[in-house]
Amino acid sequence: MDNYTDEQAVLYSEAGNVATITMNRPQSLNSMSLELVDGVIAAIRRGENNPDVRVMILTGAGRAFSAGGDLPSLDTLNSLAERKAFISQVGGMVKAISAATKPIIAMVNGVAAGAGFNLAIACDLVYAAEGVKFIQSFVNVGLSPDCGGFFYLARCIGQARAKELMLTAKPLSAE
């Protein structure tokens, strides 16, 4: 039976002991808007609070896992306080993943770029479809990595390789 979070930017469903959280903004490659971030946090809490759920899967609708931050949406944030609040909320999404008492599996079905890459590696396990590309694209848009990137990437692949990916935006294939 499918159930939905308050925001349609994120879909939530349960089957047996598995909760599936689907980022549902395929037209923007599941880029992170405030609605998507809040929806993912709410869905994780929902899975955490259901004693029948034993594992959660995080995935993206359409052809991407997540293209990272929704840059046009970020441009509408007028004040520094609004921008800081959004970045803090994105950080809260990663904190919700790392604080979860149940495993969260990233099922990466398409590109995972920028914060989308970092969101995936914050999960307990990452499974990627053949041909998927991971890219630390922050340098291409003049931003500093967020969504736990500095913390998680170095722990996954070592500090030198993490710096290379962050400073060059060189894509990494799932293979």
mmCIF file with all atom_site columns, N, CA and C in Angstrom, residues 5-6 17 24 44-45 51 70 72-73 77 82 88 90 95 109-110 113 117 123 127 130 139 159 162:
data_model
loop_
_atom_site.group_PDB
_atom_site.id
_atom_site.type_symbol
_atom_site.label_atom_id
_atom_site.label_alt_id
_atom_site.label_comp_id
_atom_site.label_asym_id
_atom_site.label_entity_id
_atom_site.label_seq_id
_atom_site.pdbx_PDB_ins_code
_atom_site.Cartn_x
_atom_site.Cartn_y
_atom_site.Cartn_z
_atom_site.occupancy
_atom_site.B_iso_or_equiv
_atom_site.pdbx_formal_charge
_atom_site.auth_seq_id
_atom_site.auth_comp_id
_atom_site.auth_asym_id
_atom_site.auth_atom_id
_atom_site.pdbx_PDB_model_num
ATOM 1  N N  . THR A 1 5   ? 4.133  11.333 1.853   1.00 0.00 ? 5   THR A N  1
ATOM 2  C CA . THR A 1 5   ? 4.421  12.389 2.813   1.00 0.00 ? 5   THR A CA 1
ATOM 3  C C  . THR A 1 5   ? 3.546  13.586 2.466   1.00 0.00 ? 5   THR A C  1
ATOM 4  N N  . ASP A 1 6   ? 3.548  14.589 3.304   1.00 0.00 ? 6   ASP A N  1
ATOM 5  C CA . ASP A 1 6   ? 2.744  15.784 3.056   1.00 0.00 ? 6   ASP A CA 1
ATOM 6  C C  . ASP A 1 6   ? 3.146  16.463 1.749   1.00 0.00 ? 6   ASP A C  1
ATOM 7  N N  . ASN A 1 17  ? 8.568  -5.347 5.585   1.00 0.00 ? 17  ASN A N  1
ATOM 8  C CA . ASN A 1 17  ? 9.389  -4.630 6.563   1.00 0.00 ? 17  ASN A CA 1
ATOM 9  C C  . ASN A 1 17  ? 10.272 -3.562 5.931   1.00 0.00 ? 17  ASN A C  1
ATOM 10 N N  . ASN A 1 24  ? 10.909 12.634 -5.514  1.00 0.00 ? 24  ASN A N  1
ATOM 11 C CA . ASN A 1 24  ? 9.961  12.653 -6.626  1.00 0.00 ? 24  ASN A CA 1
ATOM 12 C C  . ASN A 1 24  ? 9.905  14.009 -7.330  1.00 0.00 ? 24  ASN A C  1
ATOM 13 N N  . ILE A 1 44  ? 11.982 9.645  6.701   1.00 0.00 ? 44  ILE A N  1
ATOM 14 C CA . ILE A 1 44  ? 12.898 8.888  7.566   1.00 0.00 ? 44  ILE A CA 1
ATOM 15 C C  . ILE A 1 44  ? 12.309 8.760  8.965   1.00 0.00 ? 44  ILE A C  1
ATOM 16 N N  . ARG A 1 45  ? 11.775 9.836  9.489   1.00 0.00 ? 45  ARG A N  1
ATOM 17 C CA . ARG A 1 45  ? 11.141 9.783  10.821  1.00 0.00 ? 45  ARG A CA 1
ATOM 18 C C  . ARG A 1 45  ? 9.978  8.793  10.833  1.00 0.00 ? 45  ARG A C  1
ATOM 19 N N  . PRO A 1 51  ? 7.470  0.393  14.063  1.00 0.00 ? 51  PRO A N  1
ATOM 20 C CA . PRO A 1 51  ? 8.232  -0.773 14.526  1.00 0.00 ? 51  PRO A CA 1
ATOM 21 C C  . PRO A 1 51  ? 8.273  -1.911 13.505  1.00 0.00 ? 51  PRO A C  1
ATOM 22 N N  . ASP A 1 70  ? 18.876 22.395 -5.859  1.00 0.00 ? 70  ASP A N  1
ATOM 23 C CA . ASP A 1 70  ? 18.054 23.029 -6.896  1.00 0.00 ? 70  ASP A CA 1
ATOM 24 C C  . ASP A 1 70  ? 18.511 24.482 -7.008  1.00 0.00 ? 70  ASP A C  1
ATOM 25 N N  . PRO A 1 72  ? 18.133 26.978 -9.250  1.00 0.00 ? 72  PRO A N  1
ATOM 26 C CA . PRO A 1 72  ? 17.136 28.040 -9.469  1.00 0.00 ? 72  PRO A CA 1
ATOM 27 C C  . PRO A 1 72  ? 16.316 28.344 -8.202  1.00 0.00 ? 72  PRO A C  1
ATOM 28 N N  . SER A 1 73  ? 16.002 27.306 -7.435  1.00 0.00 ? 73  SER A N  1
ATOM 29 C CA . SER A 1 73  ? 15.264 27.500 -6.187  1.00 0.00 ? 73  SER A CA 1
ATOM 30 C C  . SER A 1 73  ? 16.121 28.268 -5.179  1.00 0.00 ? 73  SER A C  1
ATOM 31 N N  . LEU A 1 77  ? 16.092 32.494 -2.768  1.00 0.00 ? 77  LEU A N  1
ATOM 32 C CA . LEU A 1 77  ? 16.294 32.807 -1.354  1.00 0.00 ? 77  LEU A CA 1
ATOM 33 C C  . LEU A 1 77  ? 16.962 34.173 -1.279  1.00 0.00 ? 77  LEU A C  1
ATOM 34 N N  . GLU A 1 82  ? 17.968 33.153 5.026   1.00 0.00 ? 82  GLU A N  1
ATOM 35 C CA . GLU A 1 82  ? 17.211 32.116 4.314   1.00 0.00 ? 82  GLU A CA 1
ATOM 36 C C  . GLU A 1 82  ? 18.158 31.078 3.719   1.00 0.00 ? 82  GLU A C  1
ATOM 37 N N  . SER A 1 88  ? 21.308 24.508 6.426   1.00 0.00 ? 88  SER A N  1
ATOM 38 C CA . SER A 1 88  ? 21.150 23.816 7.699   1.00 0.00 ? 88  SER A CA 1
ATOM 39 C C  . SER A 1 88  ? 20.133 22.678 7.582   1.00 0.00 ? 88  SER A C  1
ATOM 40 N N  . VAL A 1 90  ? 19.395 21.020 4.828   1.00 0.00 ? 90  VAL A N  1
ATOM 41 C CA . VAL A 1 90  ? 20.042 19.960 4.052   1.00 0.00 ? 90  VAL A CA 1
ATOM 42 C C  . VAL A 1 90  ? 20.949 19.141 4.972   1.00 0.00 ? 90  VAL A C  1
ATOM 43 N N  . LYS A 1 95  ? 21.920 14.365 8.800   1.00 0.00 ? 95  LYS A N  1
ATOM 44 C CA . LYS A 1 95  ? 21.903 13.971 10.212  1.00 0.00 ? 95  LYS A CA 1
ATOM 45 C C  . LYS A 1 95  ? 20.811 12.943 10.477  1.00 0.00 ? 95  LYS A C  1
ATOM 46 N N  . ASN A 1 109 ? 19.761 5.037  -9.017  1.00 0.00 ? 109 ASN A N  1
ATOM 47 C CA . ASN A 1 109 ? 19.232 4.612  -10.308 1.00 0.00 ? 109 ASN A CA 1
ATOM 48 C C  . ASN A 1 109 ? 19.727 5.466  -11.462 1.00 0.00 ? 109 ASN A C  1
ATOM 49 N N  . GLY A 1 110 ? 20.343 6.578  -11.179 1.00 0.00 ? 110 GLY A N  1
ATOM 50 C CA . GLY A 1 110 ? 20.834 7.493  -12.200 1.00 0.00 ? 110 GLY A CA 1
ATOM 51 C C  . GLY A 1 110 ? 21.811 8.445  -11.553 1.00 0.00 ? 110 GLY A C  1
ATOM 52 N N  . ALA A 1 113 ? 24.815 13.745 -8.334  1.00 0.00 ? 113 ALA A N  1
ATOM 53 C CA . ALA A 1 113 ? 25.750 14.861 -8.483  1.00 0.00 ? 113 ALA A CA 1
ATOM 54 C C  . ALA A 1 113 ? 25.697 15.778 -7.276  1.00 0.00 ? 113 ALA A C  1
ATOM 55 N N  . PHE A 1 117 ? 25.286 13.108 -4.639  1.00 0.00 ? 117 PHE A N  1
ATOM 56 C CA . PHE A 1 117 ? 26.389 12.163 -4.411  1.00 0.00 ? 117 PHE A CA 1
ATOM 57 C C  . PHE A 1 117 ? 26.584 12.003 -2.904  1.00 0.00 ? 117 PHE A C  1
ATOM 58 N N  . CYS A 1 123 ? 24.322 7.245  3.355   1.00 0.00 ? 123 CYS A N  1
ATOM 59 C CA . CYS A 1 123 ? 23.514 6.060  3.668   1.00 0.00 ? 123 CYS A CA 1
ATOM 60 C C  . CYS A 1 123 ? 24.419 4.909  4.112   1.00 0.00 ? 123 CYS A C  1
ATOM 61 N N  . TYR A 1 127 ? 23.914 1.064  -3.492  1.00 0.00 ? 127 TYR A N  1
ATOM 62 C CA . TYR A 1 127 ? 23.846 0.206  -4.669  1.00 0.00 ? 127 TYR A CA 1
ATOM 63 C C  . TYR A 1 127 ? 23.544 1.104  -5.854  1.00 0.00 ? 127 TYR A C  1
ATOM 64 N N  . GLU A 1 130 ? 24.052 -0.025 -13.284 1.00 0.00 ? 130 GLU A N  1
ATOM 65 C CA . GLU A 1 130 ? 25.130 0.024  -14.265 1.00 0.00 ? 130 GLU A CA 1
ATOM 66 C C  . GLU A 1 130 ? 25.067 1.345  -15.033 1.00 0.00 ? 130 GLU A C  1
ATOM 67 N N  . VAL A 1 139 ? 32.520 22.472 -7.624  1.00 0.00 ? 139 VAL A N  1
ATOM 68 C CA . VAL A 1 139 ? 33.498 23.394 -8.193  1.00 0.00 ? 139 VAL A CA 1
ATOM 69 C C  . VAL A 1 139 ? 32.994 24.003 -9.503  1.00 0.00 ? 139 VAL A C  1
ATOM 70 N N  . GLN A 1 159 ? 41.419 10.414 1.738   1.00 0.00 ? 159 GLN A N  1
ATOM 71 C CA . GLN A 1 159 ? 41.473 11.869 1.654   1.00 0.00 ? 159 GLN A CA 1
ATOM 72 C C  . GLN A 1 159 ? 42.002 12.371 0.314   1.00 0.00 ? 159 GLN A C  1
ATOM 73 N N  . ALA A 1 162 ? 39.416 11.815 -2.440  1.00 0.00 ? 162 ALA A N  1
ATOM 74 C CA . ALA A 1 162 ? 38.272 12.701 -2.195  1.00 0.00 ? 162 ALA A CA 1
ATOM 75 C C  . ALA A 1 162 ? 38.591 14.120 -2.651  1.00 0.00 ? 162 ALA A C  1
#
